[in-house]
Short mmCIF file of C-alpha atoms and ligand atoms in Angstrom, two decimals:
data_model
loop_
_atom_site.label_atom_id
_atom_site.label_comp_id
_atom_site.label_asym_id
_atom_site.label_seq_id
_atom_site.Cartn_x
_atom_site.Cartn_y
_atom_site.Cartn_z
CA MET T 7 -0.06 0.01 -0.10
CA ASN T 8 1.59 3.49 -1.01
CA THR T 9 0.92 5.77 1.95
CA ARG T 10 3.51 8.56 1.03
CA ASN T 11 1.57 10.32 -1.42
CA THR T 12 3.84 9.63 -4.47
CA ARG T 13 2.75 8.69 -8.03
CA LEU T 14 4.22 5.39 -7.91
CA ASP T 15 4.48 2.66 -4.77
CA PRO T 16 8.19 2.98 -3.55
CA LEU T 17 8.19 -0.70 -2.97
CA ASP T 18 6.99 -1.63 -6.45
CA LEU T 19 8.17 1.09 -8.74
CA PHE T 20 7.46 -1.22 -12.03
CA ASP T 21 3.92 -2.10 -10.69
CA VAL T 22 4.80 -5.83 -10.69
CA ARG T 23 1.40 -5.92 -8.47
CA SER T 24 -0.60 -5.32 -12.00
CA GLU T 25 0.89 -8.59 -13.40
CA LEU T 26 -0.74 -10.51 -10.61
CA ALA T 27 -4.00 -12.69 -11.24
CA ASP T 28 -6.70 -12.07 -9.11
CA ASP T 29 -5.80 -15.33 -6.63
CA GLU T 30 -2.30 -14.69 -6.56
CA LEU T 31 -3.34 -10.87 -5.44
CA LEU T 32 -5.33 -12.23 -2.75
CA VAL T 33 -2.63 -14.43 -1.52
CA ARG T 34 -0.42 -11.74 -1.26
CA ASP T 35 -2.79 -9.45 0.48
CA THR T 36 -3.74 -11.94 2.89
CA VAL T 37 -0.04 -12.89 3.91
CA ALA T 38 0.74 -9.29 4.09
CA ARG T 39 -1.93 -8.42 6.31
CA PHE T 40 -1.11 -11.83 8.81
CA ALA T 41 2.61 -10.47 8.68
CA ASP T 42 1.74 -7.05 9.63
CA GLU T 43 -0.87 -7.75 12.08
CA GLU T 44 0.67 -11.03 13.44
CA ALA T 45 4.23 -11.82 12.55
CA ILE T 46 6.03 -8.70 12.49
CA PRO T 47 4.86 -7.71 16.31
CA LEU T 48 6.55 -10.99 17.63
CA MET T 49 9.63 -11.39 15.55
CA ARG T 50 11.64 -8.61 16.84
CA GLU T 51 11.30 -9.86 20.42
CA ALA T 52 12.01 -13.56 19.05
CA PHE T 53 15.19 -12.40 17.38
CA GLU T 54 16.29 -11.00 20.80
CA GLN T 55 15.37 -13.88 22.69
CA HIS T 56 17.04 -16.35 20.18
CA SER T 57 14.08 -18.34 20.06
CA PHE T 58 11.24 -19.49 17.37
CA PRO T 59 7.82 -18.28 17.75
CA ARG T 60 5.79 -21.45 17.85
CA GLU T 61 2.72 -19.86 18.15
CA LEU T 62 2.56 -18.88 14.59
CA ILE T 63 2.76 -22.52 13.25
CA PRO T 64 -1.10 -22.98 13.44
CA LYS T 65 -1.81 -19.71 11.90
CA VAL T 66 0.56 -20.22 8.93
CA ALA T 67 -1.03 -23.84 8.70
CA GLU T 68 -4.58 -22.14 8.80
CA LEU T 69 -3.50 -19.99 5.96
CA GLY T 70 -2.54 -22.95 3.63
CA LEU T 71 1.21 -21.86 3.63
CA LEU T 72 2.42 -25.22 4.37
CA GLY T 73 3.07 -27.05 1.52
CA SER T 74 0.96 -24.41 -0.41
CA SER T 75 2.02 -26.03 -3.99
CA ILE T 76 1.06 -29.36 -3.29
CA GLU T 77 -2.13 -30.54 -4.71
CA GLY T 78 -4.26 -32.72 -2.76
CA TYR T 79 -3.28 -34.12 0.83
CA ASP T 80 -5.28 -31.23 2.61
CA CYS T 81 -2.72 -28.84 0.78
CA ALA T 82 -3.49 -25.56 -0.99
CA GLY T 83 -2.21 -26.29 -4.65
CA MET T 84 -1.31 -22.71 -5.30
CA ASN T 85 1.19 -21.83 -8.48
CA SER T 86 4.69 -21.12 -7.68
CA VAL T 87 4.00 -17.49 -8.11
CA CYS T 88 1.77 -17.35 -4.77
CA TYR T 89 4.51 -19.61 -3.10
CA GLY T 90 6.97 -16.71 -3.70
CA LEU T 91 4.45 -14.30 -2.79
CA ILE T 92 4.15 -15.96 0.31
CA CYS T 93 7.75 -16.17 1.00
CA GLN T 94 8.26 -12.42 0.17
CA GLU T 95 5.60 -11.31 2.78
CA LEU T 96 6.72 -13.81 5.43
CA GLU T 97 10.74 -12.53 4.94
CA ARG T 98 9.18 -8.77 5.24
CA ALA T 99 8.74 -9.91 8.70
CA ASP T 100 11.82 -12.03 9.50
CA SER T 101 13.89 -14.53 7.70
CA GLY T 102 13.44 -17.15 10.43
CA LEU T 103 9.75 -17.20 9.78
CA ARG T 104 10.18 -17.73 5.83
CA SER T 105 12.66 -20.24 6.66
CA PHE T 106 10.32 -22.39 8.58
CA VAL T 107 7.82 -22.32 5.58
CA SER T 108 10.76 -22.90 3.35
CA VAL T 109 12.03 -26.08 4.83
CA GLN T 110 8.66 -27.51 5.64
CA SER T 111 7.15 -26.84 2.07
CA SER T 112 10.11 -27.04 -0.22
CA LEU T 113 12.28 -29.11 1.59
CA VAL T 114 10.39 -31.70 3.41
CA MET T 115 6.88 -31.96 1.76
CA PHE T 116 8.26 -31.52 -1.76
CA PRO T 117 10.39 -34.68 -1.55
CA ILE T 118 7.98 -37.03 0.12
CA HIS T 119 5.28 -35.71 -2.47
CA ALA T 120 7.67 -36.37 -5.27
CA TYR T 121 9.66 -39.39 -4.25
CA GLY T 122 7.82 -40.62 -1.28
CA SER T 123 5.42 -43.90 -1.31
CA ASP T 124 1.61 -43.48 -1.02
CA GLU T 125 2.16 -44.50 2.87
CA GLN T 126 4.37 -42.09 3.48
CA LYS T 127 2.50 -39.44 1.65
CA ASP T 128 -0.86 -40.37 3.50
CA ARG T 129 1.22 -40.05 6.78
CA TRP T 130 3.33 -37.28 6.64
CA LEU T 131 1.64 -34.71 4.18
CA PRO T 132 -1.81 -33.74 5.45
CA ALA T 133 -0.12 -33.45 8.99
CA MET T 134 2.30 -31.43 8.05
CA ALA T 135 -0.01 -29.13 5.81
CA ARG T 136 -1.90 -28.68 9.35
CA GLY T 137 0.99 -27.77 10.91
CA GLU T 138 0.84 -30.97 13.19
CA ALA T 139 3.85 -32.52 12.08
CA ILE T 140 7.08 -30.58 11.72
CA GLY T 141 9.74 -31.46 9.47
CA CYS T 142 13.57 -30.76 8.89
CA PHE T 143 15.91 -31.35 6.12
CA GLY T 144 19.44 -32.87 6.40
CA LEU T 145 22.02 -32.71 3.97
CA THR T 146 24.82 -30.37 5.39
CA GLU T 147 27.61 -31.93 7.27
CA PRO T 148 30.15 -30.38 9.63
CA HIS T 149 33.20 -31.01 7.08
CA GLY T 150 31.51 -28.90 4.29
CA GLY T 151 28.23 -28.03 3.20
CA SER T 152 28.92 -26.87 -0.39
CA ASP T 153 29.98 -30.16 -1.55
CA PRO T 154 27.29 -32.45 -0.46
CA GLY T 155 28.21 -35.31 -3.03
CA ASN T 156 31.26 -35.81 -0.67
CA MET T 157 28.99 -36.64 2.36
CA LYS T 158 30.09 -39.28 5.06
CA THR T 159 26.69 -40.09 6.51
CA HIS T 160 26.03 -43.66 5.17
CA ALA T 161 23.20 -46.63 5.58
CA LYS T 162 23.84 -50.04 5.25
CA ARG T 163 21.23 -52.53 4.78
CA ASP T 164 20.31 -55.15 7.53
CA GLY T 165 17.51 -57.54 6.25
CA ASP T 166 14.45 -55.24 5.94
CA ASP T 167 15.87 -52.16 7.82
CA TRP T 168 18.93 -49.64 7.18
CA ILE T 169 21.21 -48.70 10.01
CA LEU T 170 22.08 -45.09 9.81
CA ASN T 171 25.34 -43.60 10.97
CA GLY T 172 26.76 -40.20 10.70
CA ALA T 173 25.71 -36.41 11.68
CA LYS T 174 24.22 -33.39 9.90
CA MET T 175 25.00 -29.66 10.74
CA TRP T 176 23.38 -26.54 10.79
CA ILE T 177 19.75 -28.18 10.31
CA THR T 178 16.66 -25.50 10.31
CA ASN T 179 13.85 -27.06 12.69
CA GLY T 180 16.23 -29.76 13.86
CA THR T 181 15.13 -30.01 17.54
CA ILE T 182 11.24 -29.42 16.64
CA ALA T 183 11.08 -31.98 13.84
CA ASP T 184 8.93 -35.01 14.27
CA ALA T 185 10.55 -36.31 11.10
CA ALA T 186 14.00 -35.94 9.35
CA VAL T 187 14.52 -36.12 5.75
CA VAL T 188 17.89 -37.50 5.78
CA TRP T 189 20.25 -37.82 2.89
CA ALA T 190 22.92 -40.50 3.40
CA ARG T 191 25.22 -42.44 1.12
CA THR T 192 24.49 -46.30 0.63
CA ASP T 193 25.54 -49.02 -1.89
CA ASP T 194 22.97 -48.04 -4.28
CA GLY T 195 23.76 -44.08 -4.25
CA ILE T 196 22.35 -41.31 -2.12
CA ARG T 197 19.36 -42.12 -0.84
CA GLY T 198 16.47 -40.22 1.45
CA PHE T 199 15.52 -41.58 4.64
CA ILE T 200 12.46 -40.54 6.98
CA VAL T 201 14.16 -40.37 10.15
CA GLU T 202 11.39 -40.07 13.23
CA LYS T 203 12.29 -38.14 16.23
CA ASP T 204 12.01 -41.19 18.82
CA MET T 205 14.04 -43.59 16.80
CA PRO T 206 16.71 -45.26 19.12
CA GLY T 207 20.26 -43.62 18.42
CA PHE T 208 19.00 -40.28 17.00
CA THR T 209 19.66 -37.10 18.51
CA ALA T 210 19.19 -33.17 17.76
CA GLN T 211 21.05 -30.76 19.41
CA GLU T 212 20.22 -26.95 18.98
CA ILE T 213 22.92 -24.53 18.00
CA GLU T 214 23.10 -21.69 20.27
CA HIS T 215 24.91 -18.24 20.21
CA LYS T 216 23.94 -17.15 16.77
CA PHE T 217 23.87 -13.93 15.73
CA SER T 218 21.72 -14.46 12.43
CA LEU T 219 18.67 -16.35 12.22
CA ARG T 220 18.07 -15.85 15.56
CA ALA T 221 14.26 -16.40 15.33
CA SER T 222 15.00 -19.58 13.72
CA ILE T 223 15.72 -23.17 15.20
CA THR T 224 19.03 -24.60 13.99
CA ALA T 225 20.28 -27.71 15.18
CA GLY T 226 23.04 -30.65 14.89
CA LEU T 227 21.52 -34.12 13.96
CA PHE T 228 23.45 -37.19 15.18
CA PHE T 229 22.79 -40.65 13.86
CA ASP T 230 24.44 -43.84 15.96
CA ASN T 231 23.39 -46.94 14.71
CA VAL T 232 19.66 -45.74 13.97
CA ARG T 233 17.50 -48.64 12.31
CA VAL T 234 15.22 -47.27 9.93
CA PRO T 235 12.77 -49.48 8.41
CA ALA T 236 12.84 -49.75 4.73
CA ALA T 237 9.41 -48.27 4.71
CA ASN T 238 10.94 -45.16 5.61
CA VAL T 239 13.38 -44.77 2.52
CA LEU T 240 11.98 -42.53 -0.39
CA PRO T 241 11.60 -45.01 -2.88
CA GLY T 242 11.47 -42.76 -6.04
CA VAL T 243 14.97 -41.42 -6.07
CA SER T 244 18.50 -42.28 -5.78
CA GLY T 245 21.66 -39.98 -6.48
CA LEU T 246 22.44 -36.47 -5.56
CA LYS T 247 19.94 -35.19 -8.00
CA GLY T 248 17.16 -36.24 -5.18
CA PRO T 249 18.42 -33.48 -2.50
CA LEU T 250 19.35 -31.13 -5.39
CA SER T 251 15.79 -31.04 -7.01
CA CYS T 252 14.58 -29.92 -3.28
CA LEU T 253 17.07 -27.15 -3.24
CA THR T 254 15.87 -25.66 -6.58
CA GLN T 255 12.30 -25.40 -5.13
CA ALA T 256 13.71 -24.05 -1.52
CA ARG T 257 16.04 -21.48 -3.52
CA TYR T 258 13.16 -20.15 -5.95
CA GLY T 259 11.07 -19.13 -3.08
CA ILE T 260 14.23 -17.62 -1.12
CA THR T 261 14.60 -15.28 -4.28
CA TRP T 262 11.27 -14.02 -3.55
CA GLY T 263 11.46 -13.89 0.47
CA VAL T 264 14.67 -11.63 0.41
CA ILE T 265 12.87 -9.04 -1.56
CA GLY T 266 10.57 -8.62 1.57
CA ALA T 267 13.21 -8.29 3.56
CA ALA T 268 14.77 -5.25 1.29
CA GLN T 269 11.49 -3.67 1.14
CA ALA T 270 11.12 -3.68 4.82
CA CYS T 271 14.62 -2.01 4.79
CA LEU T 272 13.74 0.82 2.26
CA ASP T 273 10.41 1.54 3.81
CA GLU T 274 12.08 1.99 7.19
CA VAL T 275 14.72 4.52 5.74
CA LEU T 276 12.10 6.21 3.50
CA GLY T 277 10.18 7.22 6.75
CA TYR T 278 13.28 8.08 8.70
CA THR T 279 15.14 10.04 6.38
CA GLN T 280 11.97 12.45 6.25
CA ASP T 281 12.32 13.40 9.88
CA ARG T 282 15.79 13.24 10.61
CA VAL T 283 17.05 16.93 10.28
CA LEU T 284 20.74 17.57 9.67
CA PHE T 285 22.63 20.67 8.47
CA GLY T 286 19.22 22.42 8.48
CA LYS T 287 17.06 20.05 6.28
CA PRO T 288 15.69 16.59 6.29
CA LEU T 289 18.06 13.66 5.32
CA ALA T 290 15.91 12.86 2.56
CA HIS T 291 16.44 16.26 0.78
CA THR T 292 20.12 15.50 0.25
CA GLN T 293 21.30 14.26 -3.02
CA THR T 294 23.52 11.19 -2.01
CA ILE T 295 20.87 9.97 0.90
CA GLN T 296 18.13 10.24 -2.58
CA ILE T 297 20.54 8.27 -4.64
CA ARG T 298 21.31 5.56 -1.92
CA MET T 299 17.67 4.93 -1.77
CA ALA T 300 16.98 5.38 -5.48
CA ASP T 301 19.80 2.56 -5.76
CA MET T 302 17.86 0.33 -3.43
CA ALA T 303 14.61 1.03 -5.33
CA ARG T 304 16.56 -0.23 -8.57
CA ARG T 305 17.76 -3.36 -7.11
CA ILE T 306 14.39 -4.49 -5.72
CA THR T 307 12.52 -3.89 -8.67
CA THR T 308 15.44 -5.88 -10.38
CA ALA T 309 15.04 -8.83 -8.20
CA GLN T 310 11.10 -8.50 -8.30
CA LEU T 311 10.89 -8.85 -12.29
CA LEU T 312 13.40 -11.65 -11.99
CA SER T 313 11.42 -13.40 -9.46
CA LEU T 314 8.37 -13.28 -11.31
CA ARG T 315 9.63 -14.14 -14.61
CA LEU T 316 11.33 -17.09 -12.79
CA GLY T 317 7.75 -17.93 -11.25
CA ARG T 318 6.34 -17.87 -14.83
CA ILE T 319 8.96 -19.87 -16.13
CA LYS T 320 8.42 -22.43 -13.10
CA ASP T 321 4.89 -22.69 -13.66
CA ALA T 322 5.37 -23.39 -17.28
CA GLY T 323 7.45 -26.56 -16.43
CA ARG T 324 10.56 -24.57 -17.96
CA LEU T 325 12.68 -23.99 -14.97
CA SER T 326 16.48 -24.76 -15.06
CA PRO T 327 18.61 -24.81 -12.09
CA SER T 328 21.12 -22.21 -13.26
CA GLN T 329 18.13 -19.50 -13.66
CA VAL T 330 17.44 -20.25 -9.95
CA SER T 331 21.12 -20.10 -9.34
CA LEU T 332 21.52 -16.45 -10.88
CA ALA T 333 18.25 -15.17 -9.29
CA LYS T 334 19.21 -16.38 -5.71
CA TRP T 335 22.97 -14.72 -6.43
CA ASN T 336 21.25 -11.64 -7.68
CA ASN T 337 18.67 -11.52 -5.13
CA CYS T 338 20.49 -12.09 -1.86
CA ARG T 339 23.05 -10.02 -2.78
CA ALA T 340 20.83 -7.05 -3.61
CA ALA T 341 18.91 -7.83 -0.19
CA ILE T 342 21.87 -7.94 2.02
CA ASP T 343 23.58 -4.83 0.26
CA ILE T 344 20.36 -2.81 0.85
CA ALA T 345 20.07 -3.68 4.39
CA ARG T 346 23.29 -2.57 5.51
CA ASP T 347 22.99 0.50 3.79
CA ALA T 348 19.84 1.06 5.38
CA ARG T 349 21.40 0.36 8.51
CA ASP T 350 24.02 2.98 8.00
CA ILE T 351 21.36 5.55 6.86
CA LEU T 352 20.10 5.47 9.96
CA GLY T 353 23.45 6.18 11.76
CA GLY T 354 23.76 4.87 15.30
CA ALA T 355 19.87 4.35 15.70
CA GLY T 356 20.77 1.77 12.88
CA ILE T 357 22.25 -0.53 15.23
CA SER T 358 18.92 -0.58 17.50
CA ALA T 359 16.57 -3.66 17.11
CA GLU T 360 13.80 -0.57 17.47
CA TYR T 361 14.45 -0.22 13.51
CA VAL T 362 14.38 -3.45 11.35
CA PRO T 363 17.40 -3.12 8.89
CA ILE T 364 20.24 -4.55 11.48
CA ARG T 365 17.69 -7.82 12.20
CA HIS T 366 17.69 -8.18 8.33
CA MET T 367 21.19 -7.55 7.56
CA LEU T 368 22.05 -10.09 10.36
CA ASN T 369 19.50 -12.73 9.12
CA LEU T 370 20.59 -12.24 5.46
CA GLU T 371 24.12 -13.23 6.17
CA SER T 372 22.50 -16.72 6.60
CA VAL T 373 20.37 -16.33 3.63
CA ILE T 374 23.23 -15.46 1.41
CA THR T 375 25.08 -18.62 2.64
CA TYR T 376 22.46 -21.36 3.00
CA GLU T 377 20.86 -22.97 -0.09
CA GLY T 378 23.94 -22.42 -1.71
CA THR T 379 26.64 -19.74 -1.14
CA GLU T 380 26.90 -17.01 -3.54
CA THR T 381 30.08 -18.60 -4.87
CA VAL T 382 28.15 -21.93 -5.40
CA HIS T 383 25.65 -19.90 -7.47
CA GLN T 384 28.11 -17.92 -9.31
CA LEU T 385 29.95 -21.19 -10.45
CA ALA T 386 26.96 -22.93 -11.28
CA VAL T 387 25.99 -20.10 -13.76
CA GLY T 388 29.63 -20.10 -14.79
CA ARG T 389 29.34 -23.75 -15.76
CA GLU T 390 26.13 -23.07 -17.61
CA LEU T 391 27.81 -20.31 -19.46
CA THR T 392 31.08 -22.23 -20.23
CA GLY T 393 29.93 -25.97 -19.96
CA VAL T 394 32.96 -26.20 -17.95
CA ASN T 395 32.42 -27.59 -14.02
CA ALA T 396 34.91 -24.95 -12.02
CA PHE T 397 33.81 -26.20 -8.66
CA GLY T 398 36.80 -28.90 -8.16
P1 TGC L 8 26.25 -31.95 -10.15
O1 TGC L 8 27.18 -33.32 -10.73
O2 TGC L 8 25.96 -31.09 -10.42
O3 TGC L 8 24.76 -32.82 -9.85
C1 TGC L 8 24.62 -34.22 -9.55
C2 TGC L 8 23.30 -34.35 -10.38
O4 TGC L 8 21.93 -33.68 -9.57
C3 TGC L 8 21.53 -32.88 -10.83
N1 TGC L 8 21.22 -31.59 -10.35
C4 TGC L 8 20.15 -31.19 -9.81
N2 TGC L 8 18.69 -31.65 -10.31
C5 TGC L 8 17.95 -30.86 -9.69
N3 TGC L 8 18.23 -29.46 -9.18
C6 TGC L 8 19.34 -28.84 -9.35
N4 TGC L 8 19.63 -27.60 -8.62
C7 TGC L 8 20.47 -29.84 -9.65
N5 TGC L 8 21.70 -29.14 -9.65
C8 TGC L 8 22.46 -30.67 -9.99
C9 TGC L 8 22.66 -33.12 -12.00
O5 TGC L 8 21.94 -33.04 -13.04
C10 TGC L 8 23.08 -34.61 -11.42
O6 TGC L 8 22.08 -35.49 -12.15
P2 TGC L 8 22.41 -36.91 -12.45
O7 TGC L 8 21.06 -37.55 -13.00
O8 TGC L 8 23.44 -36.53 -13.64
O9 TGC L 8 23.34 -37.74 -11.36
O10 TGC L 8 26.85 -32.37 -8.60
P3 TGC L 8 27.96 -31.57 -7.90
O11 TGC L 8 28.65 -32.69 -6.99
O12 TGC L 8 29.17 -30.94 -9.10
O13 TGC L 8 27.51 -30.16 -7.30
C11 TGC L 8 27.02 -29.05 -7.63
C12 TGC L 8 26.73 -28.40 -6.44
C13 TGC L 8 28.06 -27.59 -6.05
C14 TGC L 8 25.97 -27.11 -7.52
C15 TGC L 8 25.76 -28.62 -5.82
O14 TGC L 8 26.75 -29.83 -4.81
C16 TGC L 8 25.56 -27.63 -4.70
O15 TGC L 8 24.36 -27.01 -4.98
N6 TGC L 8 25.92 -27.47 -3.44
C17 TGC L 8 25.57 -26.30 -2.36
C18 TGC L 8 24.82 -27.14 -1.51
C19 TGC L 8 23.85 -26.52 -0.76
O16 TGC L 8 23.01 -25.80 -1.26
N7 TGC L 8 23.18 -26.94 0.40
C20 TGC L 8 22.10 -26.52 1.15
C21 TGC L 8 21.60 -27.27 2.16
S1 TGC L 8 19.82 -27.00 2.57
C22 TGC L 8 19.86 -25.77 3.13
O17 TGC L 8 20.78 -24.65 3.32
C23 TGC L 8 18.48 -25.14 3.88
S2 TGC L 8 18.32 -23.74 4.60
C24 TGC L 8 16.55 -23.78 4.67
C25 TGC L 8 16.08 -22.80 5.16
O18 TGC L 8 16.08 -22.61 6.50
O19 TGC L 8 15.49 -21.68 4.63
P1 FAD L 9 31.32 -24.75 3.21
O1 FAD L 9 30.93 -25.14 2.13
O2 FAD L 9 32.55 -25.21 4.06
O3 FAD L 9 32.13 -23.06 2.68
C1 FAD L 9 33.26 -22.50 3.10
C2 FAD L 9 33.46 -21.35 2.19
O4 FAD L 9 33.93 -21.65 0.90
C3 FAD L 9 32.22 -20.41 1.25
O5 FAD L 9 32.45 -18.98 1.60
C4 FAD L 9 31.89 -21.01 0.34
O6 FAD L 9 31.47 -20.18 -0.78
C5 FAD L 9 33.47 -21.29 -0.07
N1 FAD L 9 33.57 -22.19 -1.37
C6 FAD L 9 33.17 -23.42 -1.36
N2 FAD L 9 33.53 -24.32 -2.47
C7 FAD L 9 34.32 -23.51 -3.25
C8 FAD L 9 34.88 -23.54 -4.32
N3 FAD L 9 34.92 -24.52 -5.30
N4 FAD L 9 35.69 -22.17 -4.94
C9 FAD L 9 35.76 -21.26 -4.23
N5 FAD L 9 35.30 -21.06 -2.74
C10 FAD L 9 34.51 -22.03 -2.44
N6 FAD L 9 21.74 -27.15 5.66
C11 FAD L 9 20.84 -28.55 5.45
O7 FAD L 9 21.13 -29.40 5.16
N7 FAD L 9 19.69 -28.14 6.06
C12 FAD L 9 19.01 -27.13 6.51
O8 FAD L 9 17.98 -26.78 7.06
C13 FAD L 9 20.02 -26.04 7.00
N8 FAD L 9 19.94 -24.72 7.64
C14 FAD L 9 20.77 -23.76 7.82
C15 FAD L 9 20.29 -22.53 8.52
C16 FAD L 9 21.11 -21.75 8.82
C17 FAD L 9 21.11 -20.73 9.61
C18 FAD L 9 22.62 -21.95 8.19
C19 FAD L 9 23.57 -20.74 8.58
C20 FAD L 9 22.99 -22.75 7.62
C21 FAD L 9 21.95 -23.64 7.03
N9 FAD L 9 22.20 -25.01 6.36
C22 FAD L 9 21.36 -26.38 6.43
C23 FAD L 9 23.63 -25.24 6.10
C24 FAD L 9 23.77 -24.24 4.52
O9 FAD L 9 23.49 -24.89 3.63
C25 FAD L 9 25.63 -24.74 4.78
O10 FAD L 9 26.08 -23.32 5.46
C26 FAD L 9 25.91 -23.93 3.26
O11 FAD L 9 25.78 -24.84 2.09
C27 FAD L 9 27.34 -23.69 3.31
O12 FAD L 9 27.84 -24.76 3.64
P2 FAD L 9 29.16 -24.55 4.70
O13 FAD L 9 28.71 -23.78 5.79
O14 FAD L 9 29.67 -26.17 5.04
O15 FAD L 9 30.27 -23.78 4.45
#
């Protein structure tokens, strides 16, 4: 909503809103209202307290935001643009809330839906859509997350069961998850296992003292001879493409999410610089401050157009992972630069949690790192351009 009496909406200069279908607009506006009225008032304190506000889970579930792209199983069956708009509005509140929804939807419900057995889908998807069961996704290991092909966690057959050993690191939702989708090396290649929270030998330990994503739970997962029944193996996929295909879904959502964080930062400085009078005039009346805010709007506009185009390509079934890499790189870089510059424009006040930029800035340090670091995405685009794999 443009409340500044300017001709264009400063947070949507190219009127991306007008490109949205009626159902997409309804989703955007509904989630925006939820963010403004219910999430934003909680997230600052949650960040300060280093805790995830679990009371929001039933509310996001009731709005149909968990597994929103899945048809059936009590899920909303919305398109990819709707999923993106959900991420954008939730991350306008805090990256931790968007992370919760990304993991549940793209990294847990997506693989169960795409690769799970009928029994697995019936058991987990409706419960997860209702927020009654929580999931986490274990891919990263302590010795190096960028190269998951080098994972050490392994599973060996023992009769009808599998015996799982190893460790995963930096796992969102880890200590509150009822089910962990864990990727492990086997004699048949990398496979996905649904590890349930009460299985003997499985422990999750929260990672404390984070300065980023403080309103999100992050954990280490440890597997000590965990006996996993064959019924808990995802039958539909083997190889690294299993987890990487999940990451494509989540990374797509992140391209939208970070736009919300950047919009929140621009919104804050647009207001602040009108009221802050220095050297006899409001900051907003100076050329350098206007140039800096114009640059934020330029970057937000570019990110919005990229994500909308990406969403349309995805809904048309033509999405390539390297396109997602380019957008994840571009949009995360734009958002973190905007958050840092907004923090600076606020001067000393910028280090206070009373203003949103420092919280978003700190969160975006995680967002630019997880789901593939900036370097990983640059090299993925480089590989697309040259046909040469420069990761090694
Ligand atoms: P590479 O040879 O490229 O690929 C192996 C197989 O996978 C296929 N593939 C993909 N499939 C679907 N989507 C993608 N994005 C895919 N990328 C590759 C590929 O075609 C191949 O298939 P096949 O049939 O030929 O076997 O594998 P590589 O070992 O060279 O790795 C490439 C690289 C570096 C890009 C990959 O390892 C990578 O993406 N690394 C980064 C890891 C990462 O992003 N981890 C994220 C962990 S989860 C997380 O951070 C959650 S945070 C959640 C939150 O809180 O929001
Ligand atoms: P490393 O892989 O050790 O990378 C270190 C540095 O090396 C980076 O700067 C990287 O860009 C650089 N680098 C890597 N390869 C190259 C190369 N070829 N050339 C040049 N530079 C290179 N993981 C999950 O599986 N599930 C989750 O739910 C999850 N949630 C997370 C939540 C948070 C808050 C955070 C911070 C992380 C989470 N992660 C999760 C892990 C995340 O995906 C990893 O941190 C990320 O993939 C990077 O791995 P790493 O931390 O081991 O860094």
